[in-house]
Amino acid sequence: MSGSAAGNTDEALDTVAVLVDVGGEVPDVAPAKTAEDQAAAQAKVAAAAPQPPAITSSSSVSAEELLKEAREHMRKTACTVLNEKTGQYEFQSVWKTTPKKMGHLGVGVRLYFDFIKYMGIVFLIMGVLSLPSLSFNVIGSMVDDSSPLNSAIAKLSVANFGNCPPAGCQSSTEKRERCALPLDEDGNCDVKVLDVTQWLGLLDGIGILVFVVAGGYFAHRWIPRTTRETDDANLTPSDYTIWIPSVPKYLAENHANYEQQLKDHFQNILKTISKKPVDDPDAIQEVTLVREYDGAIMKFKEKGAHLLELENSRVLHERAFVKGNEKQANKHLAHVTKLENKVSAIERRLKHQAQRTDEERGVCSAFVTFKYEEYKEKVINEYRIAEIPLFRLCQSKRLQFGGCRLKVIEACEPTDLYWENLDYNPCKRRLRQFVVVILTLLVLVACSVVIASLKSMGQETAGPEQATTWVVANTATSGSTCLNLCEVEFFSSSDCAVDGGRSQDWSTVQIFDASGARNISWDASCASPVTICNNDPAFVNASVAWLGVQFESQRVVQCATVAQDSPAKELRIFACPDPPSSTFGAWDPAEHCQAMEIVYPETTTMSSGAMKVVTDTSCATDPADYIAYDVAAQAKEKASSDALDPTLDCFCKQQAKENLATFLAPPHSTPEELLCKEWGQAISLKYAQLVGVIFAVLVLNQVLLVIYSVFIAWERLCTVTQLTKSQLWKLFLAQLVNTGLLMALVNTSIKDYPDALSFIELLSIGKGAYHDMTAQWFTVVGTTLVLTILMQVFSTTLPPLIMSYAVTPLLARLYSRTKVTQEALNAIYTLPQWNLALRLAQTLNVIFCVVMYSGGMPVLYFIGFLYCVVAYWMDKWCLLKGSRRPPAYKQDVLQMSVHLLPMAAFLHTIVAAWTFGNQTLFPSRWSSLKPLAEGLFGITETSYNDILQSYQIDSSQGFTLDFAKARLLDFSREGTWLLMLIFLAACVYYIIHYLYIWLLRPFLRPLWLLAAECCLGVIGRQGSGLSLDECSIPFDEAKPEMKAKGITASYSLAENLHYRTAYKALQHTHESVRQSVSAQPSRISDFSISKSEFSIDMGEERPPEVSEDVDNNDSKAER
């Protein structure tokens, strides 16, 4: 077929489509033999067709008028309300429009804004309850990290809780007994940490109870009440309509008259009701059948879109041809040919759809609209027990239709329907849903690998210290000025294992102290101990007594043991370069060596036991204790990475403390600046990686939105609400894992994976540096979490506004030059869709992250409050001023979201109790629940002490099952007892809940319904006895009010704006043409009437007489 013939064919098809659409009849037209005959045929067809409002691209309509109409169309399809005085659609005020006034947009939209406002109030209350904890954190002095950003955020967390003496907390006992308030001028402590932790933990538990109670109230009281209020205040088609999800596919007799038979069936149901029957001939206002198109409506939508674009391209071609612009004319002609080929290809795939009329097709489901809402309630009451498949088997013949047992439910709103999926096989849909769940998890794992890899970048820690000389020294607070050593031994392994290498097997150059080399023979029995005192004149510079051992080569030392005659309370070990060949007395290990963390030997026996040797990563803030330049220079020489070496890192932080920007900025003139030049670059890269990871999470969340949208579309769900719920949980799960869980898991050190979970190592999980939530964890990981959540406040609320106020206007301005038909201009001027599923998923993600980590970082409550305030106003602004009218979401979406909140509280109890159970961060005494916890978690206090003691010696063991049991026992302390009770209650609740959902509900639900039927039968059921009152509004009177609010008032496919293109394309089937002009021998291509003459504006309402014709012709509307 030539391009011209194809164009004439489509024009003729469009002409017939319009005639069928508006209820006109196709006139008898003789074959056109001459131009005059052709013109006469055009006039005859045009005269026969009712004239709908036509906004076309003809020469009589200027570009300004087209744009004006497109902007008017934008206002009609936006969240506007018709002003009856002016006749104009007006945008609603952002400040004056309350959620209650947004009920006409759907109860789901109203409940979303109620939910945001409600959660903001809850976060504010929880923030007030956490103010004492936050205040104690702010006035604490335990965080010593000199990084401005990390330390500023860490000082708001429990890591900064408490105050040590000026000399610092030198032992675990002193840390436990530290002061809660700053010390007074005399160094006295008024309130200790141990005295307030139980009250702070109690306030946290009360806060999470407030969260749980508020969530329960919103789910079980607020949502039902708001749904009733919205339903009463706004008349919608669902108030009058029932949905029969499954009807007989074919009727044995008179299948072509299916609609009338279904109408008569429900008319008879109303007449035969036992209480107050209804004998109203107009009781059934509309019957809409869902015909079986084998999922082809999606293809018809595609074809309709191509037809509209084809019309636009033809007009462009004609204009270019008239102007004599051959190049542009050929370009548009090529595009026309391309679109015609696409339409032809779709028609070939849909050829089987043209072989049957609509009356011959099978029926999948039906919508029946009643005259009064009371009529609908009566019918639903008659079919009340049909919801249970078992009871449906006993359905009476009176209620059956066509020999089929019916299930009747209240219909959703027309805009909530996905017509392209209504005729899809339910079994195939469930199979697709199962496949999508698997694909969703696979995509989530793949994204987790990417995020985990990015988050683990730069997190490598420095390896164990190695040196040729190792020094043992006492400390200023060790309780003795002398060292009384009987034996000193170093080990390469972290647990002092002999097979890992020990100093007895290493070649020793010398053993020395400040007086010089010593000839010492170690004796573990301490028959002749070696005594070294710092008051010896030989100790010129050293403030403590020390003894060094020099080996022939560098040795890694991770563990040490000593035997002492008079045990010191604490010792410090140093890793040193080669000492000077002379003048040992002037050599101070504290100035020339890398200090290890203080170790605490066993004081009850001569043997110290295994002492873990770990590099001291703390960084002194007192200038008197700053690291010497020589020590830092030596650390730089042997370090593989400036950012990883703790000595150089601390030195540069100390030097940059006064002014970080000036110290790092070139030119580097001082020796200190030159020494830290590479360190500054590494630190800058580290912060860049932090920001990059945060942005990567945000970008990946948007990518997941696109991927999951494809998956969900493939599921073929029936309603927008179902799709929104499916999209909601997938996006929420992905964002929660990427934002709140992976960061913690990647930084966790896990050593003993169960065999079944060994694959987790592929995600870089368990390869971190922390086996517990320590002060350093809050400084590094906690800071990143807070920054990520804080960025969510604006990164999730601004993009919709940017799309509405920047991207959409820009695209409209760019593409409006190439759109010359009204339909094409309407399409580009239509505002973007407001995505409820995405906004709810992002909101739930922020709520979960805030609640989960707020125990140790109470500042998150105020960040959550800030998010709710910003999201409430930004989303309202975006919806009311910059978005098209959303589908009529049901309350199910919000119910699903609110029912997830107890899980957030459950996660809070775990993380908060784990944090408060850490006796270094949050010391508290045992409570009376300890025996209960010992029995539940399978561990005794003795085992608990042994496990934690082993971790004090060797923290590189990582997170193990034994360590988890020990830390769970900490849940029973005074600071966490309420959290433990909430945790146990939540465990019991979820066990019972899922047992009921998965095992018991299929059996108990029918019994419950049967019992309810028996009870209501005894006391009298009111549902079937509903009667009309003076407030009852008939459906035909409610329709104008619906249209004034922009509510779609019919379930007909033709009345659904989203499916207008599909409806038009359905009229282009050859069967429709054959039915209309079968008596005429003329060729379709003989018609030359332009499609644009009969095109209907997609946003215009039909005139009353046309709409009435369509509404009264159900079979036509169904197509």
PDB file of N, CA, C and O in Angstrom, residues 608-660:
ATOM      1  N   SER A 608      51.239 -11.847  83.767  1.00  0.00           N
ATOM      2  CA  SER A 608      50.283 -10.836  83.315  1.00  0.00           C
ATOM      3  C   SER A 608      49.128 -11.429  82.534  1.00  0.00           C
ATOM      4  O   SER A 608      48.070 -10.819  82.418  1.00  0.00           O
ATOM      5  N   GLY A 609      49.352 -12.648  81.971  1.00  0.00           N
ATOM      6  CA  GLY A 609      48.382 -13.169  81.020  1.00  0.00           C
ATOM      7  C   GLY A 609      48.599 -12.530  79.656  1.00  0.00           C
ATOM      8  O   GLY A 609      49.431 -11.637  79.487  1.00  0.00           O
ATOM      9  N   ALA A 610      47.855 -12.992  78.690  1.00  0.00           N
ATOM     10  CA  ALA A 610      48.015 -12.467  77.324  1.00  0.00           C
ATOM     11  C   ALA A 610      47.534 -11.017  77.268  1.00  0.00           C
ATOM     12  O   ALA A 610      46.424 -10.705  77.683  1.00  0.00           O
ATOM     13  N   MET A 611      48.416 -10.135  76.737  1.00  0.00           N
ATOM     14  CA  MET A 611      48.085  -8.713  76.600  1.00  0.00           C
ATOM     15  C   MET A 611      48.115  -8.357  75.117  1.00  0.00           C
ATOM     16  O   MET A 611      49.140  -8.503  74.459  1.00  0.00           O
ATOM     17  N   LYS A 612      46.973  -7.911  74.608  1.00  0.00           N
ATOM     18  CA  LYS A 612      46.843  -7.557  73.203  1.00  0.00           C
ATOM     19  C   LYS A 612      47.646  -6.298  72.919  1.00  0.00           C
ATOM     20  O   LYS A 612      47.516  -5.289  73.619  1.00  0.00           O
ATOM     21  N   VAL A 613      48.506  -6.356  71.892  1.00  0.00           N
ATOM     22  CA  VAL A 613      49.315  -5.205  71.498  1.00  0.00           C
ATOM     23  C   VAL A 613      48.675  -4.585  70.253  1.00  0.00           C
ATOM     24  O   VAL A 613      48.694  -5.164  69.162  1.00  0.00           O
ATOM     25  N   VAL A 614      48.085  -3.409  70.428  1.00  0.00           N
ATOM     26  CA  VAL A 614      47.387  -2.707  69.359  1.00  0.00           C
ATOM     27  C   VAL A 614      47.887  -1.273  69.308  1.00  0.00           C
ATOM     28  O   VAL A 614      48.082  -0.633  70.349  1.00  0.00           O
ATOM     29  N   THR A 615      48.085  -0.766  68.105  1.00  0.00           N
ATOM     30  CA  THR A 615      48.533   0.609  67.940  1.00  0.00           C
ATOM     31  C   THR A 615      47.532   1.567  68.559  1.00  0.00           C
ATOM     32  O   THR A 615      46.319   1.432  68.371  1.00  0.00           O
ATOM     33  N   ASP A 616      48.048   2.525  69.330  1.00  0.00           N
ATOM     34  CA  ASP A 616      47.200   3.513  69.971  1.00  0.00           C
ATOM     35  C   ASP A 616      46.765   4.547  68.930  1.00  0.00           C
ATOM     36  O   ASP A 616      47.564   5.338  68.444  1.00  0.00           O
ATOM     37  N   THR A 617      45.485   4.479  68.562  1.00  0.00           N
ATOM     38  CA  THR A 617      44.962   5.395  67.541  1.00  0.00           C
ATOM     39  C   THR A 617      44.353   6.646  68.142  1.00  0.00           C
ATOM     40  O   THR A 617      43.859   7.510  67.405  1.00  0.00           O
ATOM     41  N   SER A 618      44.359   6.760  69.464  1.00  0.00           N
ATOM     42  CA  SER A 618      43.850   7.983  70.075  1.00  0.00           C
ATOM     43  C   SER A 618      44.817   9.116  69.778  1.00  0.00           C
ATOM     44  O   SER A 618      46.008   8.909  69.574  1.00  0.00           O
ATOM     45  N   CYS A 619      44.275  10.294  69.745  1.00  0.00           N
ATOM     46  CA  CYS A 619      45.080  11.446  69.347  1.00  0.00           C
ATOM     47  C   CYS A 619      44.950  12.510  70.425  1.00  0.00           C
ATOM     48  O   CYS A 619      43.843  13.028  70.659  1.00  0.00           O
ATOM     49  N   ALA A 620      46.031  12.827  71.087  1.00  0.00           N
ATOM     50  CA  ALA A 620      46.002  13.783  72.193  1.00  0.00           C
ATOM     51  C   ALA A 620      45.637  15.171  71.685  1.00  0.00           C
ATOM     52  O   ALA A 620      46.071  15.606  70.608  1.00  0.00           O
ATOM     53  N   THR A 621      44.828  15.879  72.448  1.00  0.00           N
ATOM     54  CA  THR A 621      44.429  17.239  72.077  1.00  0.00           C
ATOM     55  C   THR A 621      45.190  18.294  72.866  1.00  0.00           C
ATOM     56  O   THR A 621      45.106  19.480  72.543  1.00  0.00           O
ATOM     57  N   ASP A 622      45.929  17.878  73.876  1.00  0.00           N
ATOM     58  CA  ASP A 622      46.745  18.803  74.667  1.00  0.00           C
ATOM     59  C   ASP A 622      48.079  19.011  73.946  1.00  0.00           C
ATOM     60  O   ASP A 622      48.789  18.040  73.654  1.00  0.00           O
ATOM     61  N   PRO A 623      48.430  20.257  73.606  1.00  0.00           N
ATOM     62  CA  PRO A 623      49.699  20.495  72.893  1.00  0.00           C
ATOM     63  C   PRO A 623      50.911  19.898  73.580  1.00  0.00           C
ATOM     64  O   PRO A 623      51.897  19.556  72.918  1.00  0.00           O
ATOM     65  N   ALA A 624      50.840  19.749  74.901  1.00  0.00           N
ATOM     66  CA  ALA A 624      51.989  19.175  75.613  1.00  0.00           C
ATOM     67  C   ALA A 624      52.184  17.707  75.254  1.00  0.00           C
ATOM     68  O   ALA A 624      53.293  17.170  75.409  1.00  0.00           O
ATOM     69  N   ASP A 625      51.165  17.056  74.771  1.00  0.00           N
ATOM     70  CA  ASP A 625      51.233  15.633  74.436  1.00  0.00           C
ATOM     71  C   ASP A 625      51.287  15.380  72.930  1.00  0.00           C
ATOM     72  O   ASP A 625      51.096  14.254  72.491  1.00  0.00           O
ATOM     73  N   TYR A 626      51.532  16.425  72.136  1.00  0.00           N
ATOM     74  CA  TYR A 626      51.564  16.249  70.684  1.00  0.00           C
ATOM     75  C   TYR A 626      52.707  15.327  70.271  1.00  0.00           C
ATOM     76  O   TYR A 626      53.759  15.262  70.928  1.00  0.00           O
ATOM     77  N   ILE A 627      52.495  14.613  69.181  1.00  0.00           N
ATOM     78  CA  ILE A 627      53.526  13.721  68.634  1.00  0.00           C
ATOM     79  C   ILE A 627      54.663  14.543  68.060  1.00  0.00           C
ATOM     80  O   ILE A 627      54.448  15.561  67.380  1.00  0.00           O
ATOM     81  N   ALA A 628      55.879  14.085  68.317  1.00  0.00           N
ATOM     82  CA  ALA A 628      57.060  14.805  67.833  1.00  0.00           C
ATOM     83  C   ALA A 628      57.204  14.643  66.321  1.00  0.00           C
ATOM     84  O   ALA A 628      56.764  13.656  65.731  1.00  0.00           O
ATOM     85  N   TYR A 629      57.852  15.643  65.715  1.00  0.00           N
ATOM     86  CA  TYR A 629      58.043  15.624  64.265  1.00  0.00           C
ATOM     87  C   TYR A 629      58.848  14.400  63.836  1.00  0.00           C
ATOM     88  O   TYR A 629      58.543  13.768  62.823  1.00  0.00           O
ATOM     89  N   ASP A 630      59.893  14.046  64.604  1.00  0.00           N
ATOM     90  CA  ASP A 630      60.739  12.905  64.231  1.00  0.00           C
ATOM     91  C   ASP A 630      59.944  11.604  64.211  1.00  0.00           C
ATOM     92  O   ASP A 630      60.131  10.763  63.320  1.00  0.00           O
ATOM     93  N   VAL A 631      59.069  11.441  65.189  1.00  0.00           N
ATOM     94  CA  VAL A 631      58.256  10.222  65.235  1.00  0.00           C
ATOM     95  C   VAL A 631      57.337  10.149  64.019  1.00  0.00           C
ATOM     96  O   VAL A 631      57.190   9.100  63.384  1.00  0.00           O
ATOM     97  N   ALA A 632      56.749  11.276  63.665  1.00  0.00           N
ATOM     98  CA  ALA A 632      55.862  11.294  62.505  1.00  0.00           C
ATOM     99  C   ALA A 632      56.628  11.037  61.216  1.00  0.00           C
ATOM    100  O   ALA A 632      56.158  10.341  60.319  1.00  0.00           O
ATOM    101  N   ALA A 633      57.836  11.611  61.109  1.00  0.00           N
ATOM    102  CA  ALA A 633      58.644  11.406  59.906  1.00  0.00           C
ATOM    103  C   ALA A 633      59.028   9.941  59.748  1.00  0.00           C
ATOM    104  O   ALA A 633      59.017   9.383  58.637  1.00  0.00           O
ATOM    105  N   GLN A 634      59.391   9.299  60.864  1.00  0.00           N
ATOM    106  CA  GLN A 634      59.739   7.877  60.798  1.00  0.00           C
ATOM    107  C   GLN A 634      58.507   7.036  60.423  1.00  0.00           C
ATOM    108  O   GLN A 634      58.611   6.056  59.673  1.00  0.00           O
ATOM    109  N   ALA A 635      57.335   7.421  60.944  1.00  0.00           N
ATOM    110  CA  ALA A 635      56.109   6.690  60.599  1.00  0.00           C
ATOM    111  C   ALA A 635      55.797   6.842  59.111  1.00  0.00           C
ATOM    112  O   ALA A 635      55.347   5.901  58.463  1.00  0.00           O
ATOM    113  N   LYS A 636      56.079   8.011  58.576  1.00  0.00           N
ATOM    114  CA  LYS A 636      55.807   8.239  57.150  1.00  0.00           C
ATOM    115  C   LYS A 636      56.701   7.371  56.269  1.00  0.00           C
ATOM    116  O   LYS A 636      56.270   6.875  55.218  1.00  0.00           O
ATOM    117  N   GLU A 637      57.947   7.176  56.693  1.00  0.00           N
ATOM    118  CA  GLU A 637      58.887   6.399  55.885  1.00  0.00           C
ATOM    119  C   GLU A 637      58.437   4.950  55.732  1.00  0.00           C
ATOM    120  O   GLU A 637      58.620   4.339  54.682  1.00  0.00           O
ATOM    121  N   LYS A 638      57.867   4.391  56.754  1.00  0.00           N
ATOM    122  CA  LYS A 638      57.501   2.974  56.698  1.00  0.00           C
ATOM    123  C   LYS A 638      56.029   2.738  56.390  1.00  0.00           C
ATOM    124  O   LYS A 638      55.609   1.600  56.214  1.00  0.00           O
ATOM    125  N   ALA A 639      55.217   3.800  56.302  1.00  0.00           N
ATOM    126  CA  ALA A 639      53.781   3.642  56.055  1.00  0.00           C
ATOM    127  C   ALA A 639      53.529   3.443  54.576  1.00  0.00           C
ATOM    128  O   ALA A 639      54.136   4.078  53.723  1.00  0.00           O
ATOM    129  N   SER A 640      52.604   2.545  54.264  1.00  0.00           N
ATOM    130  CA  SER A 640      52.216   2.318  52.872  1.00  0.00           C
ATOM    131  C   SER A 640      51.195   3.352  52.413  1.00  0.00           C
ATOM    132  O   SER A 640      51.042   3.621  51.240  1.00  0.00           O
ATOM    133  N   SER A 641      50.489   3.946  53.344  1.00  0.00           N
ATOM    134  CA  SER A 641      49.490   4.962  53.008  1.00  0.00           C
ATOM    135  C   SER A 641      49.452   5.981  54.121  1.00  0.00           C
ATOM    136  O   SER A 641      49.320   5.635  55.290  1.00  0.00           O
ATOM    137  N   ASP A 642      49.607   7.267  53.756  1.00  0.00           N
ATOM    138  CA  ASP A 642      49.643   8.309  54.778  1.00  0.00           C
ATOM    139  C   ASP A 642      48.346   8.371  55.573  1.00  0.00           C
ATOM    140  O   ASP A 642      48.333   8.670  56.746  1.00  0.00           O
ATOM    141  N   ALA A 643      47.232   8.081  54.905  1.00  0.00           N
ATOM    142  CA  ALA A 643      45.947   8.183  55.591  1.00  0.00           C
ATOM    143  C   ALA A 643      45.726   7.030  56.554  1.00  0.00           C
ATOM    144  O   ALA A 643      44.913   7.114  57.440  1.00  0.00           O
ATOM    145  N   LEU A 644      46.475   5.907  56.385  1.00  0.00           N
ATOM    146  CA  LEU A 644      46.255   4.739  57.213  1.00  0.00           C
ATOM    147  C   LEU A 644      47.167   4.709  58.429  1.00  0.00           C
ATOM    148  O   LEU A 644      46.858   4.075  59.412  1.00  0.00           O
ATOM    149  N   ASP A 645      48.330   5.345  58.345  1.00  0.00           N
ATOM    150  CA  ASP A 645      49.258   5.287  59.467  1.00  0.00           C
ATOM    151  C   ASP A 645      48.713   6.121  60.620  1.00  0.00           C
ATOM    152  O   ASP A 645      48.511   7.333  60.471  1.00  0.00           O
ATOM    153  N   PRO A 646      48.460   5.526  61.765  1.00  0.00           N
ATOM    154  CA  PRO A 646      47.833   6.270  62.863  1.00  0.00           C
ATOM    155  C   PRO A 646      48.725   7.360  63.432  1.00  0.00           C
ATOM    156  O   PRO A 646      48.231   8.401  63.854  1.00  0.00           O
ATOM    157  N   THR A 647      50.045   7.124  63.434  1.00  0.00           N
ATOM    158  CA  THR A 647      50.951   8.131  63.990  1.00  0.00           C
ATOM    159  C   THR A 647      50.974   9.385  63.133  1.00  0.00           C
ATOM    160  O   THR A 647      50.807  10.507  63.634  1.00  0.00           O
ATOM    161  N   LEU A 648      51.184   9.204  61.832  1.00  0.00           N
ATOM    162  CA  LEU A 648      51.197  10.355  60.940  1.00  0.00           C
ATOM    163  C   LEU A 648      49.821  11.016  60.887  1.00  0.00           C
ATOM    164  O   LEU A 648      49.719  12.247  60.827  1.00  0.00           O
ATOM    165  N   ASP A 649      48.760  10.210  60.912  1.00  0.00           N
ATOM    166  CA  ASP A 649      47.408  10.754  60.896  1.00  0.00           C
ATOM    167  C   ASP A 649      47.168  11.637  62.105  1.00  0.00           C
ATOM    168  O   ASP A 649      46.634  12.746  61.995  1.00  0.00           O
ATOM    169  N   CYS A 650      47.573  11.172  63.267  1.00  0.00           N
ATOM    170  CA  CYS A 650      47.400  11.947  64.493  1.00  0.00           C
ATOM    171  C   CYS A 650      48.262  13.208  64.471  1.00  0.00           C
ATOM    172  O   CYS A 650      47.808  14.293  64.831  1.00  0.00           O
ATOM    173  N   PHE A 651      49.509  13.080  64.008  1.00  0.00           N
ATOM    174  CA  PHE A 651      50.410  14.235  63.953  1.00  0.00           C
ATOM    175  C   PHE A 651      49.825  15.333  63.067  1.00  0.00           C
ATOM    176  O   PHE A 651      49.801  16.509  63.446  1.00  0.00           O
ATOM    177  N   CYS A 652      49.368  14.964  61.893  1.00  0.00           N
ATOM    178  CA  CYS A 652      48.831  15.960  60.969  1.00  0.00           C
ATOM    179  C   CYS A 652      47.532  16.565  61.493  1.00  0.00           C
ATOM    180  O   CYS A 652      47.275  17.758  61.299  1.00  0.00           O
ATOM    181  N   LYS A 653      46.694  15.752  62.149  1.00  0.00           N
ATOM    182  CA  LYS A 653      45.484  16.301  62.749  1.00  0.00           C
ATOM    183  C   LYS A 653      45.836  17.320  63.835  1.00  0.00           C
ATOM    184  O   LYS A 653      45.184  18.364  63.946  1.00  0.00           O
ATOM    185  N   GLN A 654      46.851  16.997  64.620  1.00  0.00           N
ATOM    186  CA  GLN A 654      47.264  17.928  65.678  1.00  0.00           C
ATOM    187  C   GLN A 654      47.786  19.230  65.082  1.00  0.00           C
ATOM    188  O   GLN A 654      47.488  20.310  65.573  1.00  0.00           O
ATOM    189  N   GLN A 655      48.568  19.125  63.994  1.00  0.00           N
ATOM    190  CA  GLN A 655      49.121  20.321  63.377  1.00  0.00           C
ATOM    191  C   GLN A 655      48.039  21.153  62.694  1.00  0.00           C
ATOM    192  O   GLN A 655      48.134  22.373  62.614  1.00  0.00           O
ATOM    193  N   ALA A 656      47.016  20.471  62.173  1.00  0.00           N
ATOM    194  CA  ALA A 656      45.954  21.166  61.434  1.00  0.00           C
ATOM    195  C   ALA A 656      44.795  21.582  62.322  1.00  0.00           C
ATOM    196  O   ALA A 656      43.802  22.108  61.815  1.00  0.00           O
ATOM    197  N   LYS A 657      44.916  21.374  63.601  1.00  0.00           N
ATOM    198  CA  LYS A 657      43.787  21.613  64.488  1.00  0.00           C
ATOM    199  C   LYS A 657      43.360  23.078  64.492  1.00  0.00           C
ATOM    200  O   LYS A 657      42.172  23.385  64.485  1.00  0.00           O
ATOM    201  N   GLU A 658      44.316  23.994  64.460  1.00  0.00           N
ATOM    202  CA  GLU A 658      43.985  25.407  64.556  1.00  0.00           C
ATOM    203  C   GLU A 658      43.263  25.900  63.302  1.00  0.00           C
ATOM    204  O   GLU A 658      42.273  26.593  63.375  1.00  0.00           O
ATOM    205  N   ASN A 659      43.791  25.523  62.132  1.00  0.00           N
ATOM    206  CA  ASN A 659      43.187  25.982  60.875  1.00  0.00           C
ATOM    207  C   ASN A 659      43.455  24.940  59.809  1.00  0.00           C
ATOM    208  O   ASN A 659      44.533  24.917  59.209  1.00  0.00           O
ATOM    209  N   LEU A 660      42.501  24.086  59.597  1.00  0.00           N
ATOM    210  CA  LEU A 660      42.673  22.978  58.664  1.00  0.00           C
ATOM    211  C   LEU A 660      42.869  23.472  57.236  1.00  0.00           C
ATOM    212  O   LEU A 660      43.745  22.986  56.508  1.00  0.00           O
TER     213      LEU A 660
END
